[in-house]
Short mmCIF file of C-alpha atoms in Angstrom, two decimals:
data_model
loop_
_atom_site.label_atom_id
_atom_site.label_comp_id
_atom_site.label_asym_id
_atom_site.label_seq_id
_atom_site.Cartn_x
_atom_site.Cartn_y
_atom_site.Cartn_z
CA UNK A 27 -79.06 -21.00 -93.61
CA UNK A 28 -82.31 -19.23 -92.80
CA UNK A 29 -82.69 -15.68 -94.12
CA UNK A 30 -85.48 -13.21 -93.32
CA UNK A 31 -85.80 -9.85 -95.07
CA UNK A 32 -88.07 -6.94 -94.13
CA UNK A 33 -88.33 -4.28 -96.83
CA UNK A 34 -89.40 -1.24 -96.47
CA UNK A 35 -85.43 12.41 -88.65
CA UNK A 36 -82.35 13.37 -86.98
CA UNK A 37 -80.32 11.11 -84.67
CA UNK A 38 -78.03 12.06 -81.84
CA UNK A 39 -74.68 13.53 -82.80
CA UNK A 40 -71.94 11.10 -83.76
CA UNK A 41 -68.91 10.81 -81.53
CA UNK A 42 -66.06 12.89 -82.89
CA UNK A 43 -63.96 9.93 -84.06
CA UNK A 44 -66.80 8.28 -85.99
CA UNK A 45 -67.89 11.62 -87.44
CA UNK A 46 -64.37 12.44 -88.59
CA UNK A 47 -63.92 9.04 -90.21
CA UNK A 48 -67.25 9.28 -92.03
CA UNK A 49 -66.42 12.82 -93.17
CA UNK A 50 -63.09 11.63 -94.52
CA UNK A 51 -64.78 8.74 -96.32
CA UNK A 52 -67.24 11.04 -98.04
CA UNK A 53 -64.56 13.58 -98.90
CA UNK A 54 -62.42 10.88 -100.50
CA UNK A 55 -65.09 10.23 -103.10
CA UNK A 56 -67.30 7.60 -101.50
CA UNK A 57 -70.84 8.65 -102.38
CA UNK A 58 -73.20 9.42 -99.52
CA UNK A 59 -76.22 7.09 -99.91
CA UNK A 60 -78.86 9.79 -99.82
CA UNK A 61 -77.15 12.23 -102.20
CA UNK A 62 -75.78 10.07 -105.00
CA UNK A 63 -77.07 9.47 -108.48
CA UNK A 64 -79.28 6.38 -108.62
CA UNK A 65 -78.42 3.71 -111.16
CA UNK A 66 -79.45 0.14 -111.92
CA UNK A 67 -76.03 -0.56 -113.43
CA UNK A 68 -74.45 -3.03 -111.03
CA UNK A 69 -70.84 -2.05 -111.69
CA UNK A 70 -69.27 0.66 -109.56
CA UNK A 71 -70.07 2.53 -106.41
CA UNK A 72 -68.82 2.40 -102.84
CA UNK A 73 -70.41 1.22 -99.61
CA UNK A 74 -69.97 2.31 -96.01
CA UNK A 75 -70.49 -0.58 -93.58
CA UNK A 76 -70.67 0.10 -89.84
CA UNK A 77 -69.77 -3.04 -87.93
CA UNK A 78 -70.57 -3.47 -84.27
CA UNK A 79 -67.18 -4.76 -83.23
CA UNK A 80 -63.47 -4.05 -83.66
CA UNK A 81 -61.19 -6.26 -85.67
CA UNK A 82 -59.00 -8.04 -83.16
CA UNK A 83 -56.96 -10.82 -84.80
CA UNK A 84 -56.99 -12.17 -88.34
CA UNK A 85 -54.34 -14.89 -87.98
CA UNK A 86 -56.22 -17.82 -89.47
CA UNK A 87 -55.46 -20.61 -87.01
CA UNK A 88 -55.79 -18.48 -83.88
CA UNK A 89 -58.48 -15.93 -84.73
CA UNK A 90 -62.08 -16.50 -83.84
CA UNK A 91 -64.12 -13.32 -83.71
CA UNK A 92 -67.11 -13.16 -86.00
CA UNK A 93 -66.20 -9.84 -87.58
CA UNK A 94 -62.65 -10.91 -88.49
CA UNK A 95 -63.94 -14.10 -90.09
CA UNK A 96 -66.40 -12.06 -92.16
CA UNK A 97 -63.67 -9.78 -93.46
CA UNK A 98 -61.36 -12.69 -94.25
CA UNK A 99 -64.12 -14.43 -96.18
CA UNK A 100 -64.32 -11.52 -98.63
CA UNK A 101 -60.61 -11.32 -99.47
CA UNK A 102 -59.87 -15.05 -99.79
CA UNK A 103 -61.09 -18.19 -101.52
CA UNK A 104 -61.30 -21.77 -100.33
CA UNK A 105 -60.82 -25.17 -101.92
CA UNK A 106 -64.51 -26.06 -101.59
CA UNK A 107 -67.68 -23.96 -101.76
CA UNK A 108 -70.60 -24.73 -99.49
CA UNK A 109 -73.92 -23.75 -101.06
CA UNK A 110 -75.69 -21.66 -98.42
CA UNK A 111 -79.14 -22.80 -99.53
CA UNK A 112 -78.63 -26.54 -100.03
CA UNK A 113 -75.51 -26.92 -97.83
CA UNK A 114 -74.08 -29.04 -100.64
CA UNK A 115 -70.31 -29.02 -101.08
CA UNK A 116 -69.35 -27.79 -104.55
CA UNK A 117 -66.12 -27.20 -106.49
CA UNK A 118 -64.24 -23.92 -106.17
CA UNK A 119 -60.44 -23.72 -106.20
CA UNK A 120 -60.59 -27.51 -106.19
CA UNK A 121 -62.33 -28.41 -109.47
CA UNK A 122 -63.01 -31.90 -108.18
CA UNK A 123 -61.91 -34.29 -105.47
CA UNK A 124 -61.93 -37.97 -104.62
CA UNK A 125 -61.79 -39.78 -101.28
CA UNK A 126 -60.44 -43.29 -100.87
CA UNK A 127 -62.74 -46.00 -99.56
CA UNK A 128 -60.83 -46.14 -96.27
CA UNK A 129 -61.23 -42.37 -95.77
CA UNK A 130 -57.48 -41.81 -95.52
CA UNK A 131 -56.57 -40.33 -98.91
CA UNK A 132 -58.02 -37.13 -100.41
CA UNK A 133 -57.03 -36.02 -103.90
CA UNK A 134 -57.89 -32.53 -105.17
CA UNK A 135 -57.61 -31.22 -108.74
CA UNK A 136 -56.67 -27.54 -108.59
CA UNK A 137 -58.29 -24.98 -110.87
CA UNK A 138 -56.06 -23.24 -113.41
CA UNK A 139 -55.63 -19.50 -113.82
CA UNK A 140 -56.02 -18.44 -110.18
CA UNK A 141 -53.62 -15.95 -108.59
CA UNK A 142 -53.20 -14.29 -105.24
CA UNK A 143 -53.48 -10.52 -105.13
CA UNK A 144 -49.68 -10.18 -104.95
CA UNK A 145 -49.32 -12.01 -108.26
CA UNK A 146 -48.31 -15.44 -106.92
CA UNK A 147 -49.97 -18.29 -108.80
CA UNK A 148 -52.40 -20.34 -106.72
CA UNK A 149 -51.30 -23.73 -107.98
CA UNK A 150 -50.88 -27.19 -106.51
CA UNK A 151 -47.70 -26.20 -104.68
CA UNK A 152 -49.44 -23.21 -103.09
CA UNK A 153 -52.30 -25.42 -101.91
CA UNK A 154 -49.82 -27.93 -100.47
CA UNK A 155 -48.07 -25.14 -98.57
CA UNK A 156 -51.41 -24.00 -97.11
CA UNK A 157 -52.48 -27.48 -96.08
CA UNK A 158 -49.11 -28.25 -94.46
CA UNK A 159 -49.31 -24.94 -92.59
CA UNK A 160 -52.86 -25.56 -91.40
CA UNK A 161 -51.99 -29.06 -90.23
CA UNK A 162 -48.74 -28.23 -88.43
CA UNK A 163 -48.87 -24.53 -87.65
CA UNK A 164 -45.55 -22.74 -87.18
CA UNK A 165 -44.22 -23.12 -83.65
CA UNK A 166 -41.31 -20.73 -84.24
CA UNK A 167 -43.78 -17.94 -84.98
CA UNK A 168 -46.20 -18.97 -82.23
CA UNK A 169 -48.83 -20.08 -84.76
CA UNK A 170 -50.82 -23.15 -83.66
CA UNK A 171 -52.06 -25.95 -85.86
CA UNK A 172 -55.69 -25.64 -86.90
CA UNK A 173 -57.53 -27.65 -84.24
CA UNK A 174 -60.26 -28.43 -86.78
CA UNK A 175 -57.73 -30.17 -89.01
CA UNK A 176 -57.08 -33.91 -89.13
CA UNK A 177 -53.76 -35.54 -88.32
CA UNK A 178 -51.90 -35.49 -91.62
CA UNK A 179 -49.10 -37.90 -92.47
CA UNK A 180 -48.22 -36.35 -95.85
CA UNK A 181 -49.27 -33.75 -98.41
CA UNK A 182 -47.94 -34.08 -101.95
CA UNK A 183 -48.40 -31.89 -105.02
CA UNK A 184 -48.10 -32.75 -108.70
CA UNK A 185 -47.96 -29.67 -110.92
CA UNK A 186 -48.30 -31.68 -114.13
CA UNK A 187 -51.67 -33.14 -113.12
CA UNK A 188 -52.63 -30.12 -110.99
CA UNK A 189 -53.32 -32.46 -108.08
CA UNK A 190 -52.76 -32.28 -104.34
CA UNK A 191 -52.99 -35.47 -102.31
CA UNK A 192 -53.53 -35.49 -98.56
CA UNK A 193 -52.80 -38.64 -96.59
CA UNK A 194 -54.42 -38.84 -93.15
CA UNK A 195 -53.38 -40.98 -90.21
CA UNK A 196 -57.04 -41.76 -89.45
CA UNK A 197 -60.39 -41.02 -91.11
CA UNK A 198 -61.66 -37.50 -90.41
CA UNK A 199 -65.31 -37.06 -91.34
CA UNK A 200 -65.39 -33.23 -91.07
CA UNK A 201 -62.45 -32.67 -93.44
CA UNK A 202 -64.32 -31.55 -96.57
CA UNK A 203 -66.65 -29.30 -94.57
CA UNK A 204 -63.63 -27.79 -92.84
CA UNK A 205 -62.06 -27.01 -96.22
CA UNK A 206 -65.11 -24.87 -97.06
CA UNK A 207 -64.76 -22.80 -93.89
CA UNK A 208 -63.17 -19.35 -93.60
CA UNK A 209 -60.47 -20.62 -91.24
CA UNK A 210 -58.98 -22.69 -94.07
CA UNK A 211 -58.90 -19.79 -96.52
CA UNK A 212 -56.02 -20.02 -98.98
CA UNK A 213 -53.29 -17.42 -98.55
CA UNK A 214 -50.09 -16.51 -100.36
CA UNK A 215 -46.61 -17.59 -99.27
CA UNK A 216 -46.02 -13.97 -98.28
CA UNK A 217 -48.64 -14.33 -95.56
CA UNK A 218 -47.42 -17.72 -94.35
CA UNK A 219 -43.83 -16.43 -94.20
CA UNK A 220 -44.82 -13.26 -92.31
CA UNK A 221 -44.49 -12.94 -88.52
CA UNK A 222 -47.59 -13.53 -86.46
CA UNK A 223 -47.92 -9.80 -85.80
CA UNK A 224 -48.35 -9.13 -89.53
CA UNK A 225 -50.79 -12.03 -89.97
CA UNK A 226 -52.87 -10.67 -87.10
CA UNK A 227 -53.76 -7.57 -89.11
CA UNK A 228 -56.04 -7.78 -92.12
CA UNK A 229 -53.43 -6.09 -94.33
CA UNK A 230 -51.25 -9.15 -93.73
CA UNK A 231 -53.80 -11.57 -95.20
CA UNK A 232 -53.02 -11.89 -98.91
CA UNK A 233 -55.69 -13.98 -100.56
CA UNK A 234 -57.10 -14.69 -104.00
CA UNK A 235 -60.58 -13.35 -103.25
CA UNK A 236 -62.73 -10.73 -105.01
CA UNK A 237 -61.53 -7.91 -102.73
CA UNK A 238 -58.15 -6.82 -101.44
CA UNK A 239 -57.26 -4.79 -98.35
CA UNK A 240 -56.51 -1.30 -99.57
CA UNK A 241 -55.83 0.10 -96.11
CA UNK A 242 -56.38 -0.45 -92.42
CA UNK A 243 -56.30 2.06 -89.58
CA UNK A 244 -56.66 -0.09 -86.52
CA UNK A 245 -59.79 0.74 -84.56
CA UNK A 246 -60.90 3.32 -87.13
CA UNK A 247 -61.52 1.82 -90.56
CA UNK A 248 -60.73 -0.94 -93.02
CA UNK A 249 -61.02 -0.30 -96.75
CA UNK A 250 -61.57 -3.21 -99.14
CA UNK A 251 -61.10 -2.59 -102.87
CA UNK A 252 -62.30 -4.64 -105.82
CA UNK A 253 -59.70 -7.11 -107.08
CA UNK A 254 -58.95 -6.42 -110.72
CA UNK A 255 -59.10 -9.52 -112.91
CA UNK A 256 -60.94 -11.76 -110.46
CA UNK A 257 -62.54 -14.54 -112.53
CA UNK A 258 -62.80 -17.71 -110.44
CA UNK A 259 -65.96 -17.47 -108.39
CA UNK A 260 -67.70 -20.70 -107.38
CA UNK A 261 -69.51 -22.16 -110.41
CA UNK A 262 -73.23 -21.50 -110.21
CA UNK A 263 -73.03 -17.92 -108.97
CA UNK A 264 -74.56 -15.40 -111.34
CA UNK A 265 -71.47 -13.21 -111.33
CA UNK A 266 -68.38 -14.98 -112.68
CA UNK A 267 -66.19 -11.91 -113.05
CA UNK A 268 -64.99 -9.11 -110.85
CA UNK A 269 -67.01 -7.89 -107.86
CA UNK A 270 -69.47 -5.10 -108.63
CA UNK A 271 -68.50 -2.66 -105.87
CA UNK A 272 -65.43 -0.48 -106.25
CA UNK A 273 -64.79 -0.22 -102.55
CA UNK A 274 -66.16 -1.10 -99.09
CA UNK A 275 -65.26 1.09 -96.10
CA UNK A 276 -65.75 -0.76 -92.83
CA UNK A 277 -65.93 1.37 -89.69
CA UNK A 278 -66.22 -0.21 -86.23
CA UNK A 279 -68.94 1.56 -84.23
CA UNK A 280 -69.66 -0.24 -80.99
CA UNK A 281 -72.51 1.97 -79.78
CA UNK A 282 -75.89 0.88 -81.12
CA UNK A 283 -77.44 4.34 -81.24
CA UNK A 284 -74.56 5.73 -83.30
CA UNK A 285 -74.85 3.02 -85.94
CA UNK A 286 -78.60 3.57 -86.13
CA UNK A 287 -78.25 7.33 -86.36
CA UNK A 288 -75.69 7.05 -89.15
CA UNK A 289 -77.92 4.72 -91.15
CA UNK A 290 -81.00 6.89 -90.71
CA UNK A 291 -79.01 9.98 -91.70
CA UNK A 292 -77.83 8.31 -94.89
CA UNK A 293 -74.19 8.31 -93.79
CA UNK A 294 -73.97 4.52 -93.92
CA UNK A 295 -75.26 1.91 -96.35
CA UNK A 296 -75.21 -1.08 -94.02
CA UNK A 297 -74.97 -1.76 -90.28
CA UNK A 298 -74.70 -4.96 -88.25
CA UNK A 299 -76.47 -5.59 -84.97
CA UNK A 300 -79.60 -3.69 -84.17
CA UNK A 301 -81.72 -4.06 -81.08
CA UNK A 302 -84.91 -6.06 -81.74
CA UNK A 303 -86.95 -3.08 -80.54
CA UNK A 304 -85.58 -1.03 -83.45
CA UNK A 305 -86.51 -3.43 -86.24
CA UNK A 306 -90.03 -2.15 -86.89
CA UNK A 307 -89.05 1.51 -86.75
CA UNK A 308 -86.32 0.92 -89.30
CA UNK A 309 -88.59 -0.85 -91.77
CA UNK A 310 -91.21 1.88 -91.26
CA UNK A 311 -88.53 4.41 -92.21
CA UNK A 312 -87.98 2.66 -95.55
CA UNK A 313 -84.86 0.72 -94.55
CA UNK A 314 -84.44 -3.03 -94.96
CA UNK A 315 -83.82 -5.40 -92.06
CA UNK A 316 -82.17 -8.73 -92.82
CA UNK A 317 -81.88 -11.54 -90.28
CA UNK A 318 -79.69 -14.55 -91.01
CA UNK A 319 -79.48 -17.76 -89.00
CA UNK A 320 -76.62 -20.02 -89.95
CA UNK A 321 -76.08 -23.68 -89.28
CA UNK A 322 -73.84 -24.70 -86.42
CA UNK A 323 -73.90 -24.33 -82.67
CA UNK A 324 -76.83 -22.59 -81.04
CA UNK A 325 -76.43 -19.83 -78.47
CA UNK A 326 -75.93 -21.73 -75.23
CA UNK A 327 -74.70 -21.07 -71.73
CA UNK A 328 -71.97 -23.54 -70.85
CA UNK A 329 -72.20 -24.49 -67.17
CA UNK A 330 -68.67 -24.76 -65.87
CA UNK A 331 -68.15 -27.28 -63.13
CA UNK A 332 -65.09 -25.55 -61.74
CA UNK A 333 -67.56 -23.05 -60.25
CA UNK A 334 -69.30 -23.63 -56.92
CA UNK A 335 -72.39 -25.87 -56.87
CA UNK A 336 -72.50 -26.69 -60.60
CA UNK A 337 -70.94 -30.13 -60.22
CA UNK A 338 -74.38 -31.27 -58.97
CA UNK A 339 -76.48 -32.43 -61.94
CA UNK A 340 -79.68 -31.62 -60.02
CA UNK A 341 -78.70 -27.96 -59.81
CA UNK A 342 -77.84 -27.86 -63.51
CA UNK A 343 -81.11 -29.58 -64.44
CA UNK A 344 -83.03 -27.12 -62.26
CA UNK A 345 -81.49 -24.25 -64.23
CA UNK A 346 -82.38 -26.02 -67.49
CA UNK A 347 -86.08 -26.21 -66.60
CA UNK A 348 -86.12 -22.84 -64.84
CA UNK A 349 -85.50 -20.82 -68.03
CA UNK A 350 -88.61 -19.79 -69.92
CA UNK A 351 -87.36 -19.55 -73.51
CA UNK A 352 -90.77 -18.60 -74.86
CA UNK A 353 -90.84 -15.58 -72.56
CA UNK A 354 -87.36 -14.61 -73.72
CA UNK A 355 -88.50 -14.50 -77.35
CA UNK A 356 -91.83 -12.79 -76.66
CA UNK A 357 -90.44 -10.16 -74.28
CA UNK A 358 -87.10 -9.33 -75.87
CA UNK A 359 -87.00 -10.44 -79.49
CA UNK A 360 -88.96 -10.56 -82.75
CA UNK A 361 -89.91 -13.11 -85.38
CA UNK A 362 -86.34 -12.80 -86.64
CA UNK A 363 -85.20 -14.83 -83.63
CA UNK A 364 -85.94 -18.38 -82.48
CA UNK A 365 -85.51 -20.13 -79.17
CA UNK A 366 -82.90 -22.86 -79.18
CA UNK A 367 -84.18 -26.42 -79.35
CA UNK A 368 -80.81 -28.12 -78.95
CA UNK A 369 -77.11 -27.29 -78.78
CA UNK A 370 -77.15 -27.27 -82.61
CA UNK A 371 -79.35 -25.19 -84.89
CA UNK A 372 -81.93 -26.75 -87.26
CA UNK A 373 -80.32 -27.69 -90.55
CA UNK A 374 -77.02 -28.66 -88.97
CA UNK A 375 -75.74 -32.16 -89.62
CA UNK A 376 -77.24 -34.46 -87.02
CA UNK A 377 -79.50 -31.83 -85.45
CA UNK A 378 -82.00 -33.33 -83.00
CA UNK A 379 -84.99 -31.46 -81.58
CA UNK A 380 -84.62 -31.60 -77.78
CA UNK A 381 -87.51 -29.21 -77.04
CA UNK A 382 -89.31 -31.57 -74.66
CA UNK A 383 -86.21 -31.91 -72.50
CA UNK A 384 -85.87 -28.13 -72.38
CA UNK A 385 -89.47 -27.41 -71.40
CA UNK A 386 -90.03 -24.68 -68.83
CA UNK A 387 -91.11 -26.45 -65.63
CA UNK A 388 -90.52 -24.41 -62.46
CA UNK A 389 -92.18 -27.06 -60.29
CA UNK A 390 -89.63 -29.61 -61.45
CA UNK A 391 -86.82 -27.11 -60.91
CA UNK A 392 -87.93 -26.41 -57.35
CA UNK A 393 -88.16 -30.12 -56.58
CA UNK A 394 -84.67 -30.72 -57.97
CA UNK A 395 -83.23 -27.95 -55.83
CA UNK A 396 -85.05 -29.25 -52.75
CA UNK A 397 -83.66 -32.73 -53.45
CA UNK A 398 -80.17 -31.25 -53.73
CA UNK A 399 -80.53 -29.84 -50.22
CA UNK A 400 -81.11 -26.19 -51.10
CA UNK A 401 -84.10 -25.86 -48.81
CA UNK A 402 -83.18 -22.80 -46.75
CA UNK A 403 -83.82 -19.17 -47.69
CA UNK A 404 -81.88 -16.04 -46.79
CA UNK A 405 -83.26 -12.55 -46.20
CA UNK A 406 -83.23 -11.84 -49.96
CA UNK A 407 -85.19 -14.99 -50.77
CA UNK A 408 -82.27 -16.92 -52.25
CA UNK A 409 -81.83 -20.59 -51.47
CA UNK A 410 -79.24 -21.69 -48.93
CA UNK A 411 -77.65 -24.92 -47.81
CA UNK A 412 -75.39 -25.24 -44.79
CA UNK A 413 -75.19 -21.46 -44.59
CA UNK A 414 -74.11 -20.96 -48.21
CA UNK A 415 -76.19 -19.09 -50.77
CA UNK A 416 -76.94 -20.71 -54.16
CA UNK A 417 -74.96 -18.18 -56.17
CA UNK A 418 -73.74 -18.38 -59.79
CA UNK A 419 -71.47 -15.83 -61.45
CA UNK A 420 -71.58 -14.87 -65.13
CA UNK A 421 -70.40 -12.05 -67.40
CA UNK A 422 -72.48 -10.32 -70.07
CA UNK A 423 -71.38 -11.50 -73.50
CA UNK A 424 -69.49 -8.65 -75.18
CA UNK A 425 -70.02 -10.13 -78.65
CA UNK A 426 -73.81 -9.81 -78.70
CA UNK A 427 -75.48 -6.41 -78.55
CA UNK A 428 -78.73 -8.01 -77.29
CA UNK A 429 -77.08 -9.92 -74.46
CA UNK A 430 -77.54 -7.54 -71.50
CA UNK A 431 -81.36 -7.58 -71.41
CA UNK A 432 -81.22 -11.33 -72.12
CA UNK A 433 -78.96 -11.96 -69.15
CA UNK A 434 -81.12 -9.74 -66.95
CA UNK A 435 -84.31 -11.60 -67.86
CA UNK A 436 -82.71 -14.97 -67.15
CA UNK A 437 -81.45 -13.53 -63.87
CA UNK A 438 -85.04 -12.63 -62.96
CA UNK A 439 -86.35 -16.05 -64.03
CA UNK A 440 -83.80 -17.87 -61.89
CA UNK A 441 -84.51 -15.60 -58.94
CA UNK A 442 -88.05 -17.01 -58.92
CA UNK A 443 -86.44 -20.35 -58.09
CA UNK A 444 -84.26 -18.82 -55.38
CA UNK A 445 -81.06 -18.87 -57.47
CA UNK A 446 -78.83 -15.80 -57.32
CA UNK A 447 -77.38 -15.26 -60.79
CA UNK A 448 -74.79 -12.51 -60.36
CA UNK A 449 -74.12 -10.60 -63.59
CA UNK A 450 -70.91 -8.67 -64.11
CA UNK A 451 -69.75 -6.67 -67.09
CA UNK A 452 -66.39 -6.11 -68.74
CA UNK A 453 -65.06 -4.93 -72.11
CA UNK A 454 -63.65 -6.61 -75.21
CA UNK A 455 -60.07 -6.30 -74.03
CA UNK A 456 -60.67 -8.09 -70.72
CA UNK A 457 -63.46 -10.53 -71.61
CA UNK A 458 -61.24 -13.58 -72.19
CA UNK A 459 -59.24 -12.81 -69.06
CA UNK A 460 -62.22 -12.62 -66.72
CA UNK A 461 -63.72 -15.80 -68.17
CA UNK A 462 -60.55 -17.68 -67.26
CA UNK A 463 -61.59 -17.34 -63.62
CA UNK A 464 -62.76 -20.84 -62.60
CA UNK A 465 -65.44 -19.36 -60.34
CA UNK A 466 -67.38 -18.07 -63.39
CA UNK A 467 -70.23 -20.55 -63.58
CA UNK A 468 -72.01 -19.71 -66.84
CA UNK A 469 -70.46 -18.59 -70.08
CA UNK A 470 -72.24 -17.79 -73.33
CA UNK A 471 -70.97 -19.91 -76.22
CA UNK A 472 -72.02 -20.98 -79.68
CA UNK A 473 -71.67 -19.62 -83.21
CA UNK A 474 -72.65 -20.76 -86.69
CA UNK A 475 -69.96 -23.14 -87.90
CA UNK A 476 -69.19 -25.27 -90.94
CA UNK A 477 -69.34 -28.60 -89.13
CA UNK A 478 -70.32 -30.15 -85.77
CA UNK A 479 -66.61 -30.76 -85.16
CA UNK A 480 -67.02 -27.63 -83.04
CA UNK A 481 -68.78 -29.82 -80.44
CA UNK A 482 -65.63 -31.91 -80.11
CA UNK A 483 -63.31 -28.90 -80.07
CA UNK A 484 -65.43 -27.18 -77.42
CA UNK A 485 -66.32 -30.02 -75.12
CA UNK A 486 -63.87 -32.91 -75.34
CA UNK A 487 -61.49 -33.21 -72.41
CA UNK A 488 -58.73 -33.56 -75.01
CA UNK A 489 -59.54 -30.14 -76.48
CA UNK A 490 -61.03 -27.09 -74.73
CA UNK A 491 -63.13 -28.84 -72.04
CA UNK A 492 -65.47 -25.84 -72.02
CA UNK A 493 -67.64 -27.40 -69.29
CA UNK A 494 -64.56 -27.38 -67.03
CA UNK A 495 -65.30 -30.98 -66.03
CA UNK A 496 -63.12 -31.85 -63.07
CA UNK A 497 -62.99 -35.46 -64.25
CA UNK A 498 -63.40 -36.48 -67.90
CA UNK A 499 -66.82 -37.77 -68.92
CA UNK A 500 -65.75 -40.98 -70.64
CA UNK A 501 -69.06 -41.48 -72.45
CA UNK A 502 -69.10 -37.93 -73.81
CA UNK A 503 -65.44 -38.06 -74.84
CA UNK A 504 -66.04 -41.35 -76.68
CA UNK A 505 -68.99 -39.91 -78.62
CA UNK A 506 -67.09 -36.71 -79.47
CA UNK A 507 -64.18 -38.76 -80.78
CA UNK A 508 -66.40 -41.21 -82.63
CA UNK A 509 -68.19 -38.50 -84.62
CA UNK A 510 -64.85 -37.44 -86.14
CA UNK A 511 -64.12 -40.84 -87.66
CA UNK A 512 -67.65 -41.81 -88.80
CA UNK A 513 -67.34 -41.15 -92.53
CA UNK A 514 -70.87 -42.38 -93.30
CA UNK A 515 -73.11 -39.30 -92.97
CA UNK A 516 -76.09 -41.21 -91.56
CA UNK A 517 -73.95 -42.99 -88.97
CA UNK A 518 -72.31 -39.72 -88.01
CA UNK A 519 -75.68 -37.98 -87.69
CA UNK A 520 -76.79 -40.67 -85.26
CA UNK A 521 -73.68 -40.14 -83.14
CA UNK A 522 -74.21 -36.37 -83.13
CA UNK A 523 -77.77 -36.99 -81.96
CA UNK A 524 -76.40 -39.01 -79.04
CA UNK A 525 -74.02 -36.17 -78.20
CA UNK A 526 -76.96 -33.77 -78.00
CA UNK A 527 -78.89 -36.24 -75.81
CA UNK A 528 -75.97 -36.63 -73.44
CA UNK A 529 -75.24 -32.91 -73.11
CA UNK A 530 -78.91 -32.05 -72.55
CA UNK A 531 -79.60 -34.98 -70.18
CA UNK A 532 -76.54 -33.99 -68.14
CA UNK A 533 -77.52 -30.30 -68.33
CA UNK A 534 -73.94 -29.45 -69.20
CA UNK A 535 -75.20 -26.53 -71.31
CA UNK A 536 -78.33 -24.38 -71.37
CA UNK A 537 -79.50 -23.78 -74.97
CA UNK A 538 -81.01 -20.29 -75.18
CA UNK A 539 -81.33 -18.97 -78.77
CA UNK A 540 -80.55 -19.87 -82.34
CA UNK A 541 -77.96 -17.24 -83.15
CA UNK A 542 -79.19 -14.51 -85.51
CA UNK A 543 -77.08 -11.97 -87.33
CA UNK A 544 -79.28 -8.94 -87.96
CA UNK A 545 -78.36 -6.26 -90.49
CA UNK A 546 -80.08 -3.06 -91.58
CA UNK A 547 -79.39 -1.51 -94.97
CA UNK A 548 -80.39 1.23 -97.35
CA UNK A 549 -83.02 0.27 -99.98
CA UNK A 550 -80.47 1.20 -102.65
CA UNK A 551 -78.18 -1.69 -101.63
CA UNK A 552 -78.80 -5.03 -103.36
CA UNK A 553 -77.32 -8.49 -103.69
CA UNK A 554 -75.94 -8.86 -100.17
CA UNK A 555 -75.58 -12.59 -99.64
CA UNK A 556 -74.44 -14.83 -96.82
CA UNK A 557 -72.47 -18.00 -96.29
CA UNK A 558 -74.05 -21.09 -94.77
CA UNK A 559 -72.65 -19.85 -91.44
CA UNK A 560 -74.33 -16.41 -91.88
CA UNK A 561 -71.23 -14.39 -92.74
CA UNK A 562 -71.84 -11.63 -95.31
CA UNK A 563 -70.45 -11.83 -98.84
CA UNK A 564 -70.05 -8.61 -100.81
CA UNK A 565 -69.03 -10.31 -104.05
CA UNK A 566 -72.41 -9.89 -105.78
CA UNK A 567 -73.50 -6.84 -103.76
CA UNK A 568 -74.24 -3.70 -105.76
CA UNK A 569 -75.53 -0.22 -105.05
CA UNK A 570 -77.77 2.13 -106.96
CA UNK A 571 -75.73 5.06 -105.67
CA UNK A 572 -72.73 5.84 -107.84
#
């Protein structure tokens, strides 16, 4: 994880809904940042956090939005802790573990004294129930198996020895990393037994973490409260007791200017997503800007071969060399952002620097397009072949507040080659639906993740086939399968390097940026930390305002 911090007037009126929610928060006793008594005592105080996106689905095996995963991370614990600085796997709810030489048997010793927030003991039986549920899902409730999970032949629990043993049908190299990830958060039987509708709301996720869900008004606010008696943080953290904050009020505010205005006015302590152009003005105003880059997949555009013209590797390679990533950073972003150098981010297991293969080379792009037969031009200057225009459809990514100017700049860059990149827009509710259209040629993909298993889940023809390959790529499928069973880290890293080579050489995806999560916060807020995948943790966060 890479973390950058920059330390350190009236904004437009808030929309009525946001204003009313903030007013209610302050009236209920949550101190307004600018008006509260300052204190260096870490215990106590409340924080208002304005997120850029709505909570949509918190059911563990089927959810996937960044904001939901961040909320879940703060109300649950996991078997294994991944140190965000060293990326080392460390004990947490599992005090220790062993793996058999053949990679088929995992034995975990479960920590004593842990409970879920509803009072259920988090013991070996509870862990077994979670692992069985993750591995098999619940078809009667419509809950899928976790597609990051290995094929499991048996899970057994021994309360006397506090052990849980997992027997796999085949070695699964990502397993321990997966057990450190938010998607495998441990939940109470009450959650597992609940219908999918209840699990899909944050109030239905009953964990053992340092915060509990006090209330949720869908689309308006989520309130997290400190969990009384919490005393099982990962060893090595400074705080080994309860969280410092009394309460966190999370309000979804999708409009950038409203979040900024609320922060500047002192009505919020923390916001997520700010436009790069606002970073310097915020730090000049005495606010802190924090940029976090997690390990995992970089921000790429998957080129989907169900769309017209993208089955031709020469066209895809022309797009690869026709994007000027240096211009993207210099024109649109700041030093808090980096251009992508592969389909993985630096620091990820097996990362390989593919910069030379991604070099901006418009002459090469033009030659590739000429070779592919796109030698004609229409009245608008776009390339044609046999009367057809070289046209590619995409939709602006709704999950990234910086995406519209990014898409527009790439559109301009590709126009210089004679490629018509058509950009459409939609909203959160319809984004997945419009992307299901096979004529959509480019789709933004890539998030920080716990393990490169995401490459297999995304791109194998046996999983999501995100490139929409019309015929399986046998070489790619073999590499994606092989990385899952290579239990030697060095061997696996070599395979992951070959995967990156193959994807880049085939121009299946266009790496654009290393994903950055950018936050702005009041100077009175301290101790905000992040997971290895750049999700915020409020456990050791504290505020001077009480």
